[in-house]
Amino acid sequence: MATQTAAKPAKANILQAINAAIADAMEADDNVVVLGEDVADPEEGGVCGVTKGLSSRFGDARVRSTPISEQAIVGAAIGASLVGFKPVAEIMLMNFTTVAMDMIVNHAAKLRFMSGGQTHVPIVIRTMTGTGFASGGQHCDYLEAWFAHTAGIKVVAPSSPRDAYGLMRSAIDDPDPVLFIENLPTYWTPAEAPEKDHRVPIGKAKLLSEGSDITIIAYARMIQEALPAVAQLAEAGISAELIDLRTIAPWDRDTVLASVARTGRAMIVHEAVTPFGVGAEIGSVLNEELFGKLKAPVKRLGGAFCAVPFSKPLETAFAPQTADIVAAAKALMA
Amino acid sequence: MTNRAVPDAGTQIEIYRRMALIKANDERSRKVIMTGRLVMPYYSPRGQEVIPSAISVSLTDEDYVCTIYRGSHDQLAKGLPLKDLWAEVAGRTTGTCKGKGGPMHVTYPTKGIMVTTGIVGSTMPIANGLAWGSQLRGDGRVTVANFGDGAANIGAFHESLNLASVWKLPVIFVCQNNEWGEHTAYDKTSNVRVADRAAAYGIPGERVDGNDPFAMYAAAREAIERARAGEGPTLIEAMTYRFHGHVFGDQDAYMDKDRKARAMADDPVPRFRARLIADGVASEEQLVAMEAEIEAQIDEAVEFALASDFPGVEELKRDVFAEELN
Ligand SMILES: Cc1ncc(C[n+]2csc(CCOP(=O)(O)OP(=O)(O)O)c2C)c(N)n1
């Protein structure tokens, strides 16, 4: 990847985009450092190769493979950030953030506030997750609501290579901790390549399609399920607006509220289980702000309330699919 | 060990000054809480004065320290001004953290006090990161991670010693073994010495009499020199005893009365004071004057703190992120 930075192809996948974003950030600022399990080149640049090439290019002082010690990884990132570094720490899979919860929730998210602004924690915690690769209950949870519920940490989840690049650059620039959620099953899908130094602001959603009947709010892999749903709904005479949230915390209330005020109907789609999820928060705000304008109750469409199953048909049924989105939208129109 | 460093006369007096400051500040804290002038969770470091005093005289303001809820001794020894401390524990806007951290979360980077945590065992992973920063910059700074004997049983301890060892970080892990983890005695929670665990990670580990300023000073100097020379981390298990219950108000029924009485009879602060005089290092008059000066500074700090304003509610939204969000 690193060797391709000079002349970038017009197409890139998310994995390449994140790699390029970290490389470009490291090139621009010596304080950007990378750590995590297997992240350096002798260890193959991470299990999926997201950080491949970085240690060869920037040296193994700045790109360090760690022991399997999630608390130590996030702790080291926090400590280095307190003294001016901008660490990009990889937690191999999102379920393993649970092992480092103390460091993330009690320390990274709170040190700025508890110190009255004297210290701050400009770290990026990169992590991967997503159903669809047959890993069962402990390797593919979306836990974004846990972090979004914690004051002091930002949460982003890009769905395209351009956004992945732009959000990663913004996350590294950000003076506060950012949890960067990568969707593993979408890593290798080629799409429009980002240009160097492209930025996507944290906290800004993207309107992917305009519509007048219903607003569908989604992020990460659910965008891939929602795009064909929008096309199918159009064929059925329903005009759907699709918003890619991109940033979960803080979410783009202005864009979402403006859209739902126009369409009068809203559905939030996420891969995380439905109860107590991001959909509940957004739905609640929509009710509070747009009570008189809603033509139907706000709909939440999330994963089933169970551990992610291994068996293929169950795994597929776990997360919302295009057909579910279409059916739910039609029900809202009825 | 032979040829261990010995503090010179001036350093001995400075160690004592820090010890006396910690002891006086502890006594005043208890009094101020008792008389109802201030409400705060308070974890007394009484009995543990020697450890940070004998370490910090070999550190500079640039060196880093991480400590825990029971950390006022570590903070004062590292140079935290009394006024800033008192205003913080009183929750006032003039405190180190504008009153938003409180006694369990005092931060003061000006003197290298980078993190005070209420979570057992959490100083060590972060201390590694501070030390990693020093290693990357080659700035020669040392980081001290303080923690209790109870914390030595937390996973973060093991992860941190291992990482510091493989990365050869300039960090010193200082276990202040006061024999208690809340209400539970150390020997009920582990069958091994904390210091012996260093061997598992291939780093030097030493159990020291943490109530002996000379022994503590020597052990700390060696660890600091090793860290500054790029030779990696050290684990020090400093043996001491907690004079009071875990937290202010704790009736300490679980503590053995005789053991406690013996420890208090052997109070390290008057013991070192007597030694300084016996050795002709300091005179009685000199120490009396020093102690009076400390009391006066504490008087001033307490009054300053209690006269200071509380932060306005707008502070709820501030410092959550760099920018204020709705
Ligand atoms: C992770 C965690 N578990 C439990 C507690 C509750 N707690 C606070 S202090 C303490 C005892 C810790 O003892 P030790 O580490 O020996 O430190 P000491 O208080 O003796 O200085 C406990 C259990 C906590 N703060 N954090």
XYZ file of C-alpha atoms and ligand atoms in Angstrom:
686
model
C 0.000 0.000 0.000
C 2.625 2.445 1.081
C 4.367 2.126 -2.270
C 1.217 3.221 -4.068
C 0.920 6.605 -2.395
C 2.662 8.417 -5.250
C 0.158 7.537 -7.966
C -3.061 6.395 -6.401
C -5.466 4.311 -8.477
C -8.883 5.772 -9.062
C -10.324 2.847 -7.129
C -9.418 1.817 -3.625
C -10.944 -0.261 -0.916
C -11.494 0.698 2.710
C -8.478 -1.206 3.906
C -6.207 0.626 1.467
C -7.819 3.932 2.339
C -7.196 3.541 6.053
C -3.645 2.445 5.412
C -3.057 5.501 3.221
C -4.654 7.800 5.783
C -2.400 6.596 8.594
C 0.661 6.714 6.327
C -0.126 10.248 5.180
C -0.715 11.350 8.766
C 2.567 9.791 9.880
C 4.361 11.516 7.052
C 2.816 14.850 7.990
C 3.473 14.586 11.724
C 6.245 12.747 13.552
C 4.046 12.547 16.631
C 1.701 10.056 14.978
C 2.607 6.595 16.237
C 0.955 3.214 15.795
C 0.649 0.330 18.217
C -1.329 -2.862 18.536
C -1.147 -6.611 18.177
C 0.685 -7.668 14.998
C 0.689 -4.153 13.537
C 4.332 -4.017 12.421
C 5.591 -5.592 9.199
C 7.407 -8.618 10.610
C 3.984 -9.511 12.070
C 2.354 -8.792 8.688
C 0.825 -5.405 9.423
C -2.173 -6.638 11.375
C -4.491 -9.598 10.828
C -6.032 -7.977 7.784
C -2.946 -5.996 6.810
C -4.422 -2.568 7.513
C -1.094 -1.255 8.830
C 1.099 -3.104 6.341
C 4.142 -1.171 5.189
C 4.048 1.379 7.973
C 6.809 0.000 10.172
C 9.093 -0.517 7.183
C 8.518 3.032 6.134
C 8.431 4.839 9.468
C 10.536 2.580 11.668
C 9.709 0.209 14.455
C 9.990 2.893 17.123
C 6.871 4.548 15.720
C 5.015 1.406 14.658
C 5.072 -1.158 17.404
C 3.641 -4.621 17.683
C 2.526 -5.294 21.221
C 1.866 -8.291 23.402
C -1.770 -9.422 23.579
C -2.508 -6.895 26.285
C -5.457 -4.660 25.475
C -5.242 -2.670 28.700
C -1.550 -2.091 28.126
C -2.162 -1.040 24.522
C -4.788 1.573 25.317
C -2.915 2.666 28.453
C 0.296 3.218 26.507
C -1.634 5.165 23.894
C -3.181 7.338 26.603
C 0.120 7.987 28.340
C 1.919 8.903 25.138
C -0.945 11.175 24.126
C -0.746 13.040 27.433
C 2.765 14.126 26.470
C 2.057 15.209 22.909
C 1.933 12.104 20.758
C -0.997 11.102 18.580
C -1.201 7.354 18.929
C -3.296 5.196 16.640
C -3.942 2.056 18.657
C -5.432 -1.033 17.139
C -7.724 -3.283 19.136
C -7.879 -6.246 16.838
C -11.640 -6.798 17.130
C -14.320 -4.719 18.763
C -15.247 -7.434 21.240
C -11.755 -7.136 22.700
C -12.337 -3.514 23.619
C -14.220 -5.016 26.561
C -10.866 -6.059 27.996
C -9.676 -2.452 27.849
C -12.903 -0.805 28.993
C -11.308 0.735 32.095
C -8.668 2.468 30.041
C -11.169 3.682 27.438
C -14.125 4.639 29.604
C -12.531 5.696 32.879
C -9.355 7.248 31.547
C -9.278 8.161 27.849
C -12.781 9.594 27.897
C -12.484 11.448 31.195
C -8.990 12.792 31.704
C -9.689 16.081 29.955
C -12.760 16.731 32.072
C -11.365 15.520 35.372
C -8.188 17.553 34.903
C -10.202 20.664 34.164
C -8.754 20.768 30.674
C -5.097 20.517 31.684
C -4.520 17.249 29.891
C -6.231 15.646 26.935
C -6.124 12.353 25.140
C -5.784 12.675 21.359
C -5.800 8.971 20.594
C -7.476 6.968 17.873
C -8.589 3.483 18.786
C -9.060 1.531 15.576
C -11.111 -1.585 15.792
C -12.840 -4.008 13.446
C -16.126 -5.833 13.629
C -19.138 -6.950 11.630
C -21.173 -10.052 10.958
C -20.816 -12.103 7.812
C -17.542 -13.866 8.348
C -18.743 -16.804 10.391
C -17.101 -16.006 13.689
C -19.981 -16.446 16.055
C -20.711 -14.689 19.315
C -17.416 -13.192 20.442
C -15.879 -11.613 17.370
C -18.434 -9.498 15.536
C -20.473 -7.377 17.922
C -21.200 -3.743 17.303
C -20.756 -2.097 20.692
C -20.846 1.521 19.506
C -23.695 2.438 21.866
C -21.529 1.601 24.890
C -18.986 4.203 23.820
C -21.476 6.742 22.499
C -23.058 6.598 25.947
C -19.749 7.692 27.519
C -19.124 11.428 27.589
C -15.702 12.295 26.214
C -15.181 9.823 23.399
C -16.129 10.284 19.766
C -17.291 7.356 17.696
C -17.057 7.065 13.919
C -18.002 4.271 11.520
C -17.304 4.937 7.838
C -18.945 3.020 5.019
C -16.785 3.989 2.036
C -13.067 4.301 1.263
C -13.279 8.074 0.815
C -15.019 8.511 4.129
C -12.699 6.035 5.820
C -9.692 8.041 4.659
C -11.204 11.392 5.483
C -12.491 10.348 8.877
C -9.214 8.696 9.805
C -7.293 11.876 9.007
C -9.798 13.883 11.064
C -9.659 11.363 13.895
C -5.870 11.597 14.064
C -6.058 15.406 13.990
C -8.763 15.447 16.661
C -7.659 16.620 20.121
C -9.897 14.041 21.786
C -10.163 10.254 21.802
C -11.897 8.769 18.783
C -13.098 5.211 18.464
C -12.799 4.284 14.795
C -14.978 1.318 13.905
C -14.070 -0.561 10.743
C -16.444 -3.029 9.199
C -14.454 -6.108 8.381
C -16.714 -7.649 5.696
C -16.591 -4.411 3.673
C -12.794 -3.957 3.758
C -12.088 -5.280 0.279
C -14.868 -3.726 -1.799
C -13.339 -1.260 -4.270
C -14.920 2.142 -4.653
C -13.941 5.714 -5.443
C -10.448 6.373 -4.111
C -9.793 9.245 -1.732
C -7.374 11.946 -2.755
C -4.440 12.705 -0.490
C -5.260 14.925 2.480
C -9.020 14.590 1.952
C -10.863 15.276 5.211
C -14.330 14.287 6.414
C -15.318 16.328 9.441
C -16.262 14.351 12.526
C -19.916 14.910 13.358
C -21.158 15.464 9.804
C -23.517 13.005 8.155
C -23.789 12.535 4.403
C -26.949 12.557 2.359
C -26.632 9.587 -0.014
C -29.977 9.936 -1.738
C -32.710 12.533 -1.592
C -36.318 11.604 -1.039
C -39.594 12.978 0.217
C -41.487 10.129 1.925
C -39.136 8.641 4.482
C -35.675 9.185 5.937
C -33.477 6.142 6.420
C -30.559 6.733 8.789
C -27.808 4.131 8.698
C -24.047 3.680 8.941
C -21.250 1.213 8.311
C -22.301 -1.957 6.468
C -25.996 -1.119 6.773
C -25.430 1.470 4.039
C -24.740 -1.407 1.674
C -28.073 -2.961 2.653
C -29.934 0.343 2.512
C -28.772 1.499 -0.934
C -30.569 -1.276 -2.833
C -33.533 -0.837 -0.505
C -33.844 2.790 -1.592
C -33.840 1.677 -5.247
C -36.484 -0.974 -4.579
C -38.633 1.491 -2.671
C -38.421 3.928 -5.601
C -39.750 1.197 -7.889
C -42.637 0.778 -5.454
C -43.297 4.506 -5.620
C -41.761 5.386 -2.241
C -39.207 8.172 -2.244
C -36.610 7.481 0.467
C -33.890 9.768 1.708
C -30.763 7.904 2.852
C -28.409 9.439 5.379
C -25.045 7.880 6.171
C -24.447 8.993 9.728
C -20.657 8.372 9.459
C -20.168 9.761 12.976
C -22.206 8.157 15.737
C -21.044 10.391 18.568
C -21.570 13.265 18.269
C -24.234 12.541 15.616
C -25.329 15.115 13.102
C -28.644 16.231 14.566
C -29.033 19.125 12.142
C -28.929 16.976 9.031
C -31.114 14.244 10.474
C -33.712 16.573 11.983
C -33.946 18.660 8.815
C -34.498 15.566 6.729
C -37.103 14.002 8.992
C -38.872 17.351 9.323
C -39.225 17.227 5.534
C -40.207 13.590 5.103
C -42.169 13.078 8.324
C -41.016 9.474 8.651
C -37.800 7.990 9.979
C -36.123 4.631 10.285
C -32.757 3.999 11.905
C -30.894 0.921 10.738
C -27.912 -0.569 12.539
C -26.190 -3.893 12.912
C -25.980 -3.649 16.703
C -28.810 -5.244 18.634
C -31.898 -3.054 18.767
C -32.615 -2.602 22.518
C -30.877 0.399 24.109
C -29.044 1.082 20.874
C -28.167 4.122 18.778
C -31.600 3.837 17.161
C -33.233 4.361 20.533
C -31.302 7.577 21.088
C -31.970 9.023 17.658
C -35.590 7.935 17.769
C -36.046 9.612 21.096
C -34.559 12.897 19.914
C -36.772 12.802 16.818
C -39.811 12.352 19.031
C -38.772 15.199 21.296
C -37.987 17.614 18.496
C -40.523 16.687 15.811
C -43.483 15.324 17.743
C -46.180 17.190 15.837
C -44.536 16.680 12.448
C -44.120 12.916 12.456
C -46.533 11.015 10.237
C -45.610 7.658 11.755
C -43.719 6.410 14.803
C -39.946 6.366 14.381
C -38.821 2.856 13.442
C -35.713 1.112 14.779
C -34.264 -1.738 12.765
C -31.304 -3.458 14.398
C -29.731 -6.822 15.000
C -31.670 -9.565 16.769
C -31.348 -9.519 20.554
C -29.021 -12.504 20.793
C -25.334 -13.245 20.467
C -24.245 -13.298 16.834
C -24.955 -16.872 15.720
C -22.473 -19.023 13.841
C -24.809 -21.048 11.635
C -24.982 -19.316 8.248
C -28.746 -18.853 7.877
C -28.969 -17.551 11.430
C -26.009 -15.257 10.991
C -27.593 -13.817 7.865
C -30.908 -13.375 9.618
C -29.260 -11.670 12.595
C -28.614 -8.292 10.969
C -31.104 -6.213 8.999
C -31.066 -6.940 5.285
C -32.294 -5.037 2.262
C -35.615 -6.877 2.292
C -36.157 -5.997 5.957
C -35.526 -2.338 5.263
C -37.924 -2.351 2.328
C -40.627 -4.119 4.314
C -40.254 -1.798 7.306
C -40.389 1.293 5.073
C -43.546 0.049 3.374
C -45.125 -0.600 6.760
C -44.317 2.950 7.828
C -46.035 4.268 4.686
C -49.147 2.231 5.250
C 23.846 -4.457 48.220
C 27.093 -2.590 48.591
C 27.918 0.993 47.726
C 24.339 2.129 47.728
C 23.718 5.832 47.357
C 23.387 7.759 50.615
C 21.492 11.068 50.750
C 23.702 13.984 51.725
C 22.726 16.230 54.623
C 20.784 18.700 52.503
C 18.897 15.870 50.805
C 18.070 14.273 54.154
C 16.574 17.517 55.350
C 14.609 17.853 52.134
C 13.276 14.309 52.493
C 12.195 15.144 56.021
C 10.573 18.393 54.919
C 8.413 16.498 52.441
C 7.542 13.885 55.063
C 6.598 16.541 57.592
C 4.498 18.315 54.987
C 2.597 15.118 54.166
C 2.015 14.284 57.826
C 0.851 17.783 58.707
C -1.363 17.932 55.648
C -2.924 14.594 56.528
C -3.634 15.665 60.083
C -5.158 18.899 58.870
C -7.264 17.119 56.266
C -8.743 14.859 58.899
C -9.401 17.798 61.160
C -11.068 19.895 58.486
C -13.328 17.007 57.515
C -14.088 16.193 61.142
C -15.108 19.748 61.933
C -17.439 19.691 58.948
C -15.746 22.468 57.031
C -15.227 20.237 54.051
C -16.846 17.109 52.649
C -14.672 14.805 50.544
C -13.725 11.163 50.250
C -10.380 11.006 51.995
C -7.811 8.233 51.854
C -5.117 8.896 54.406
C -1.507 8.244 53.391
C -0.408 8.501 57.022
C 2.413 6.058 57.665
C 3.513 6.073 54.012
C 5.339 9.417 54.048
C 8.824 8.091 53.408
C 8.149 6.444 50.060
C 7.408 9.417 47.797
C 9.617 11.755 49.824
C 12.709 9.618 49.410
C 11.964 8.976 45.714
C 11.018 12.469 44.611
C 14.198 14.160 45.833
C 15.924 12.377 42.947
C 13.333 13.461 40.368
C 12.907 16.748 38.528
C 9.720 18.634 37.717
C 10.022 17.168 34.212
C 9.786 13.583 35.434
C 6.311 12.108 35.489
C 4.306 10.531 38.252
C 0.988 8.685 38.246
C -0.801 7.994 41.475
C -4.033 6.807 43.021
C -6.888 8.068 45.236
C -4.515 7.631 48.189
C -2.075 9.992 46.544
C -1.805 13.280 48.393
C 1.592 12.155 49.702
C 2.803 11.415 46.173
C 1.464 14.740 44.904
C 2.880 16.869 47.688
C 6.253 15.143 47.497
C 6.345 15.845 43.762
C 5.777 19.548 44.412
C 2.042 20.130 44.079
C 1.381 23.530 45.697
C -0.798 23.289 48.814
C -3.234 25.947 47.687
C -3.941 24.199 44.406
C -4.424 20.904 46.195
C -6.744 22.257 48.860
C -8.823 24.204 46.397
C -9.189 21.085 44.274
C -10.248 18.809 47.114
C -12.709 21.517 48.152
C -14.125 21.496 44.612
C -13.264 25.114 43.927
C -12.517 26.808 40.669
C -9.023 27.718 41.912
C -8.088 24.040 42.260
C -5.687 22.216 39.981
C -8.598 20.897 37.945
C -11.108 23.703 38.564
C -12.688 21.441 41.175
C -13.799 18.991 38.485
C -11.443 16.204 39.452
C -11.519 16.233 43.217
C -9.249 14.349 45.608
C -9.225 11.154 43.550
C -8.321 12.816 40.244
C -5.721 15.493 40.897
C -3.709 16.416 37.806
C -0.886 18.963 37.734
C 1.353 18.608 34.673
C 3.479 21.611 35.737
C 5.079 19.307 38.292
C 4.752 16.161 36.212
C 1.682 14.903 38.086
C -0.017 13.453 35.019
C -2.732 11.151 36.298
C -4.399 10.431 39.628
C -6.859 7.584 39.293
C -9.619 6.110 41.400
C -9.389 2.824 39.565
C -7.172 0.263 41.241
C -4.247 -0.800 39.052
C -4.693 1.811 36.354
C -1.586 3.919 36.895
C 0.667 1.327 35.334
C -0.644 1.067 31.754
C -0.702 4.850 31.421
C 2.718 5.292 33.022
C 4.054 3.028 30.290
C 2.733 5.427 27.681
C 4.321 8.431 29.362
C 7.586 6.513 29.476
C 7.188 5.461 25.852
C 6.863 9.145 24.959
C 10.124 9.873 26.776
C 11.794 6.981 25.018
C 10.638 8.190 21.584
C 11.860 11.724 22.307
C 15.009 10.619 24.085
C 14.336 13.296 26.691
C 15.721 11.288 29.603
C 12.613 11.645 31.708
C 11.543 8.965 34.130
C 7.980 7.970 34.990
C 6.969 6.667 38.410
C 3.786 4.590 38.650
C 2.503 4.323 42.205
C -0.003 1.697 43.249
C -0.993 -0.401 46.239
C -0.349 -4.029 47.067
C -3.978 -4.774 46.224
C -3.398 -3.428 42.727
C -0.625 -5.952 42.159
C -3.324 -8.569 41.664
C -5.040 -6.752 38.823
C -4.453 -7.845 35.253
C -3.217 -4.402 34.260
C -0.212 -4.859 36.577
C 0.919 -7.939 34.704
C 0.239 -6.516 31.258
C 2.134 -3.376 32.165
C 5.231 -5.012 33.624
C 5.465 -7.263 30.620
C 5.090 -4.448 28.091
C 7.556 -2.222 29.960
C 10.017 -5.079 29.979
C 9.807 -5.885 26.248
C 9.862 -2.204 25.304
C 12.570 -1.367 27.899
C 10.629 1.637 29.102
C 12.040 4.225 31.532
C 9.394 3.537 34.146
C 9.523 2.641 37.828
C 6.686 0.644 39.306
C 6.383 1.551 42.975
C 4.125 -0.743 44.941
C 3.361 0.888 48.254
C 2.667 -2.229 50.265
C 0.730 -0.969 53.270
C -0.495 -4.515 53.955
C -4.100 -3.624 53.145
C -6.325 -3.619 50.115
C -9.384 -1.862 51.464
C -10.359 -4.244 54.322
C -8.484 -7.305 53.127
C -4.957 -8.156 54.241
C -2.388 -8.710 51.515
C -1.552 -12.210 52.700
C -5.165 -13.238 52.109
C -4.963 -12.252 48.471
C -1.544 -13.450 47.386
C 1.020 -16.030 48.402
C 3.952 -14.266 46.801
C 5.856 -11.078 47.362
C 5.043 -8.367 44.880
C 8.753 -7.766 44.241
C 9.284 -11.406 43.318
C 6.897 -11.027 40.411
C 9.476 -8.883 38.627
C 11.426 -12.041 37.874
C 8.512 -13.277 35.780
C 9.035 -10.337 33.458
C 12.830 -10.303 33.489
C 13.146 -6.995 35.262
C 14.813 -6.082 38.554
C 12.494 -6.274 41.544
C 13.335 -5.255 45.053
C 11.503 -5.302 48.343
C 12.591 -2.311 50.400
C 11.805 -1.009 53.850
C 9.609 1.815 52.680
C 9.719 3.429 56.088
C 13.509 3.789 55.986
C 14.458 6.950 54.083
C 17.986 5.720 53.415
C 16.922 2.367 51.993
C 14.133 3.954 49.981
C 16.419 6.663 48.642
C 19.044 4.155 47.555
C 16.587 1.836 45.837
C 14.910 4.721 44.052
C 18.206 6.176 42.857
C 19.238 2.899 41.312
C 15.910 2.514 39.553
C 16.007 6.092 38.327
C 19.564 5.769 37.039
C 18.686 2.529 35.311
C 15.691 4.141 33.661
C 17.629 7.231 32.579
C 20.379 5.063 31.147
C 17.855 3.283 28.920
C 18.142 0.035 30.851
C 14.419 -0.327 31.362
C 11.907 -0.663 34.175
C 12.253 -1.605 37.827
C 9.688 -2.874 40.288
C 10.042 -1.647 43.862
C 7.882 -3.078 46.606
C 8.085 -0.540 49.403
C 6.964 -2.040 52.711
C 4.958 0.274 54.893
C 1.793 0.331 56.984
C -1.422 2.278 56.731
C -2.141 4.023 60.040
C -5.837 4.583 59.447
C -8.788 2.784 57.932
C -9.029 2.561 54.153
C -11.126 5.684 53.792
C -11.983 8.427 56.266
C -14.857 7.206 58.425
C -13.870 3.544 58.101
C -13.897 2.097 61.639
C -10.924 -0.199 60.875
C -12.321 -3.085 62.961
C -10.616 -5.490 60.560
C -7.147 -4.210 61.453
C -5.186 -6.045 64.117
C -4.890 -3.657 67.061
C -1.426 -4.762 68.172
C 0.040 -4.660 64.703
C -1.376 -1.219 64.192
C -0.150 0.020 67.584
C 3.336 -1.249 66.839
C 3.376 0.449 63.454
C 2.203 3.722 64.932
C 4.719 3.525 67.768
C 7.363 3.209 65.098
C 6.027 6.220 63.173
C 8.604 6.918 60.444
C 8.212 10.684 60.639
C 9.318 11.342 64.256
C 11.789 8.484 63.884
C 13.574 10.190 60.997
C 13.300 13.527 62.752
C 15.093 12.136 65.812
C 17.749 10.634 63.604
C 18.453 13.915 61.845
C 19.019 15.548 65.192
C 21.032 12.661 66.632
C 23.260 12.625 63.553
C 23.742 16.376 63.767
C 22.216 16.836 60.332
C 19.599 19.276 61.611
C 18.934 21.090 64.847
C 15.727 20.968 66.856
C 15.227 24.694 66.294
C 15.682 24.296 62.555
C 13.037 21.563 62.368
C 10.626 23.407 64.628
C 10.899 26.408 62.353
C 10.369 24.212 59.295
C 7.289 22.610 60.799
C 5.859 25.972 61.826
C 6.353 27.216 58.303
C 4.503 24.164 56.952
C 1.595 24.747 59.344
C 1.387 28.370 58.268
C 1.321 27.339 54.612
C -1.448 24.857 55.309
C -3.439 27.514 57.227
C -3.170 29.771 54.258
C -4.075 27.035 51.761
C -7.170 25.923 53.665
C -8.480 29.450 54.031
C -7.692 30.212 50.396
C -9.553 27.093 49.288
C -12.623 27.631 51.440
C -12.848 31.262 50.388
C -12.614 30.385 46.697
C -15.622 30.155 44.403
C -17.292 26.995 43.271
C -17.259 26.518 39.507
C -20.350 27.659 37.612
C -22.673 25.101 36.038
C -21.330 26.071 32.614
C -18.345 23.898 33.565
C -20.535 20.818 33.081
C -20.248 21.251 29.340
C -16.642 22.383 29.308
C -13.655 20.025 28.949
C -15.768 17.091 27.806
C -14.178 17.658 24.418
C -11.828 20.384 23.186
C -14.817 22.150 21.670
C -18.073 22.581 23.522
C -20.865 20.384 22.155
C -24.568 20.486 22.873
C -10.788 -1.818 39.684
C -11.226 -1.442 41.070
N -11.754 -2.403 41.875
C -12.135 -2.084 43.128
C -12.026 -0.799 43.589
C -12.474 -0.444 45.007
N -11.271 -0.186 45.833
C -10.843 1.060 46.038
S -9.426 1.080 46.902
C -9.361 -0.593 47.010
C -8.219 -1.255 47.722
C -6.941 -1.134 46.967
O -5.868 -1.502 47.760
P -4.371 -1.232 47.358
O -4.202 -1.389 45.890
O -3.510 -2.058 48.216
O -4.127 0.319 47.646
P -4.205 1.087 49.025
O -5.614 1.609 49.146
O -3.833 0.155 50.104
O -3.249 2.228 48.912
C -10.468 -1.151 46.385
C -10.748 -2.586 46.327
C -11.505 0.173 42.701
N -11.396 1.456 43.045
N -11.082 -0.175 41.472
